[in-house]
Structure formats: C-alpha cells, structure tokens
Short mmCIF file of C-alpha atoms in Angstrom, two decimals:
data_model
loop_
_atom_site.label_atom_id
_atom_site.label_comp_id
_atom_site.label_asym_id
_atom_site.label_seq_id
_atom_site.Cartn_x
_atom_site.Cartn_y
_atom_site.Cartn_z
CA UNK R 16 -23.70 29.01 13.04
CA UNK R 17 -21.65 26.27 10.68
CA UNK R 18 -23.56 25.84 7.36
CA UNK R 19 -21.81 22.55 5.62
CA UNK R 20 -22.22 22.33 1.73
CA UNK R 21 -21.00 19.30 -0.26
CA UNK R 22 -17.25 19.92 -1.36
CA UNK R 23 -17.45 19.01 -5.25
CA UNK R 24 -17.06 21.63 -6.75
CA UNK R 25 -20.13 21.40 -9.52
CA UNK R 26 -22.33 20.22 -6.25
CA UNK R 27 -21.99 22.49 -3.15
CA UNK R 28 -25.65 21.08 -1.55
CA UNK R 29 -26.66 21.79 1.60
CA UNK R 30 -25.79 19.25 4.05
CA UNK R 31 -26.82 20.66 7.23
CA UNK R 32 -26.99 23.86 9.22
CA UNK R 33 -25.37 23.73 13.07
CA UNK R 34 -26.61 26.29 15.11
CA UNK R 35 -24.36 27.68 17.55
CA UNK R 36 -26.98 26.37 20.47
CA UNK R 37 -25.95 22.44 18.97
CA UNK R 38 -22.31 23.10 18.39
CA UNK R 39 -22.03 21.05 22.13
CA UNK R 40 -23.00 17.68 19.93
CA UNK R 41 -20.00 18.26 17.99
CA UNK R 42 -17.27 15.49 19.13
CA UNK R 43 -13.42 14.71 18.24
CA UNK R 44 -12.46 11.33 17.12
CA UNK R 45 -8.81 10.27 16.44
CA UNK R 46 -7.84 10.29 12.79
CA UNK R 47 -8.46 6.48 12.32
CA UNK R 48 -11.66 6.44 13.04
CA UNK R 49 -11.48 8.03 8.99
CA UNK R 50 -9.12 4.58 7.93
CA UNK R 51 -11.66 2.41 10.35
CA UNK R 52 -15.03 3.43 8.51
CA UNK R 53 -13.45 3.84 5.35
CA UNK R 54 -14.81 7.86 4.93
CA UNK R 55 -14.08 10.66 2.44
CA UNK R 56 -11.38 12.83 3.66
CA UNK R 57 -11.30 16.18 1.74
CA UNK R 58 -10.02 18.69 4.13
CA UNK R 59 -6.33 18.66 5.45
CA UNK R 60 -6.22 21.25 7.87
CA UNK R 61 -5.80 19.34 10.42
CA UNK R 62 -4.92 15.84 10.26
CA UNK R 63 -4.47 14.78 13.80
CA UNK R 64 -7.99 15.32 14.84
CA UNK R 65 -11.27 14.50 13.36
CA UNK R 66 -14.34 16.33 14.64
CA UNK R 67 -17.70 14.77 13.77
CA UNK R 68 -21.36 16.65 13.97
CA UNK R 69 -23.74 14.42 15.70
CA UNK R 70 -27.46 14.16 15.94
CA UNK R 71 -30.25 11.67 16.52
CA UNK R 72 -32.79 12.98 13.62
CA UNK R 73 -32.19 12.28 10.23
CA UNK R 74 -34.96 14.89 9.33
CA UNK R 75 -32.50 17.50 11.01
CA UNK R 76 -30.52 17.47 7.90
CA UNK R 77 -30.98 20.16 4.76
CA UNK R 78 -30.20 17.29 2.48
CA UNK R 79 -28.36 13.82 3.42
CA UNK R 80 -28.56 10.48 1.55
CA UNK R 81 -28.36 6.82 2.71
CA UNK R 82 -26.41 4.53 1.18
CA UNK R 83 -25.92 0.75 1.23
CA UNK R 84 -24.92 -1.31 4.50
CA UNK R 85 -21.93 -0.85 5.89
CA UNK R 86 -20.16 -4.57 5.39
CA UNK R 87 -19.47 -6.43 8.72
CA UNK R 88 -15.67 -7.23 7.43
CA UNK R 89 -15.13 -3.16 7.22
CA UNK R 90 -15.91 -2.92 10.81
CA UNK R 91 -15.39 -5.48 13.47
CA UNK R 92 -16.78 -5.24 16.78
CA UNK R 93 -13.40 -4.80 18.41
CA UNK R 94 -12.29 -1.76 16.59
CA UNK R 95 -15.36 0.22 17.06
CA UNK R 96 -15.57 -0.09 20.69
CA UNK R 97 -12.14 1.99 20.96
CA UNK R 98 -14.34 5.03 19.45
CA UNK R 99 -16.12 6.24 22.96
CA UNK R 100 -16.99 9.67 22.10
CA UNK R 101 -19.56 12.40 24.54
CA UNK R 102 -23.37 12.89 23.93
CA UNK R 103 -26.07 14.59 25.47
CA UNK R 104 -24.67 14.83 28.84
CA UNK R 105 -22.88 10.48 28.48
CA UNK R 106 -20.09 9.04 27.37
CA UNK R 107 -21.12 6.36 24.37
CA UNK R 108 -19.18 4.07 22.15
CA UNK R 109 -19.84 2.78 18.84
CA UNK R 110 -21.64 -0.58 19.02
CA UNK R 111 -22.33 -1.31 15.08
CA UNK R 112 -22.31 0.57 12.05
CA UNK R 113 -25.22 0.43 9.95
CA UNK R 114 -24.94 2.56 6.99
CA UNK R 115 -22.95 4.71 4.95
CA UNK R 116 -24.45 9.12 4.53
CA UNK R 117 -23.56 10.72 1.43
CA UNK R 118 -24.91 13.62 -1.05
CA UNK R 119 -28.64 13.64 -1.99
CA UNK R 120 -27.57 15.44 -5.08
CA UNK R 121 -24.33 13.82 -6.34
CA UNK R 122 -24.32 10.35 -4.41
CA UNK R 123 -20.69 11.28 -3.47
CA UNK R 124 -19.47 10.33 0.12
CA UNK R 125 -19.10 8.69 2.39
CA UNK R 126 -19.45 11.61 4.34
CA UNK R 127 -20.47 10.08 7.65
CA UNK R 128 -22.42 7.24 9.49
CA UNK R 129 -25.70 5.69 11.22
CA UNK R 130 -24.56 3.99 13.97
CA UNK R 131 -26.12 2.09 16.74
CA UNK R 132 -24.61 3.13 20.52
CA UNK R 133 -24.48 2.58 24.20
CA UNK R 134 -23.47 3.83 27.31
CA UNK R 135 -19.63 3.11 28.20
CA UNK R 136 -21.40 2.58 31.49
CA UNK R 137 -22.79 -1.28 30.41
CA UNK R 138 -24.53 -0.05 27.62
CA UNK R 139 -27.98 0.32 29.13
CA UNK R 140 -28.34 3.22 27.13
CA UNK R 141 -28.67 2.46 23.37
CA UNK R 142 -29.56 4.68 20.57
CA UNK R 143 -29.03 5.51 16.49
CA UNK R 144 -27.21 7.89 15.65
CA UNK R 145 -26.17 10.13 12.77
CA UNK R 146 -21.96 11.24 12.32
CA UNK R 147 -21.29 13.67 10.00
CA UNK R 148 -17.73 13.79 9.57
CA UNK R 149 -16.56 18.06 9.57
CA UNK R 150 -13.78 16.91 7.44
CA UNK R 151 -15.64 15.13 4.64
CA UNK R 152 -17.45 18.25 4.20
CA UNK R 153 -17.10 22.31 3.70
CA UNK R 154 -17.88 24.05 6.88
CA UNK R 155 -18.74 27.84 5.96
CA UNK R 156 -19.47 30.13 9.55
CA UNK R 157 -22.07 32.29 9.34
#
C-alpha cells in the first residue's frame, strides 16, 4: 500500500491511499508530460520517468482539490495526443485537459489532472479521468 501526503512541510494532508490491488492503474509518462501540463515537480529521484496514479472517481481520493481550467494555449491538441498511456485493460491518449488537482488544505499544486480520454484504437472509448502525478507528491509504503 502507497499512502501519498502533500509535500509542504507545515501541510502533509492526505492525498490518497493506493492499495496494492490498484497499483496496476499506476502508469509512466515521459518527463515532459511535467513541462507540457505545467505540474509541480518536488521529487528528483528520478528524473527520466514520471509515474502517474490514475483513477476514474474523484470520491476515491482522502482529500484532493479542483482548481481553475486548464487554459487551451497551455495545452494544444497536438502535444497531448503524444501522451498514450495503459488503463483498465486499453491503451488511451489524452484528448483535453480540463482542470488543474491540488491540496484541499493548502491550495498548493498542481499536483495532477482531469482529463478527458479515448481509445488509441479511434477513440470510441472516451472517459474522465483523474492523474495524480507520484512525483508532485510524498509516497510513504505501508
């Protein structure tokens, strides 16, 4: 099990607990996915790979805010579509970005994204989805 606190140091909330049956919807995404969506990038261990936490259900957070909408000139429709990441049994890629997840208690972040995907396969499959990103947080195993 991954338990993932805020990383400020007078915060430390509870993001979200990963139990070891879910750590499957955990996915890697090259480093500039972080430059792309413009995210908080607070641990350096390793800076070639970026591994997010992913999950449909925003109640399946401890504690997770939503911020503002993502501006369209952040993310254009042909960068996103290079991020094709594995969910549920599919391969997906990022259609749109809709808004920016950060701390319910200090309003810090960005820490990840809601993001509308589809299928690689012609997109007939399209869902929201919540990206933590590992890196923007402190991952404690229990």
């Amino acid at each position: 099990m991954i338990k993932t606190t805020c990383s400020f140091e007078n915060c430390k909330c509870s993001i979200i607990t990963i139990k070891d049956e879910n750590s499957d919807m955990i996915t890697e995404f090259a480093t500039d996915m972080f430059n792309a969506l413009q995210l908080m990038q607070q641990r350096e261990e390793d800076l070639t790979n970026s591994e997010f936490f992913i999950t449909k259900d925003v109640w399946d957070f401890d504690n997770i805010g939503v911020s503002k909408d993502i501006p369209s000139e952040i993310l254009e429709q042909d960068n996103l579509n290079k991020f094709v990441f594995k969910y549920a049994d599919d391969q997906y890629k990022i259609d749109r970005c809709l808004k920016y997840l950060i701390c319910a208690d200090c309003d810090r972040g960005p820490i990840g994204v809601v993001c509308e995907v589809s299928t690689v396969d012609g997109g007939n499959h399209k869902q929201t989805l919540h990206l933590i990103s590992l890196r923007s947080v402190k991952c404690i195993k229990t």
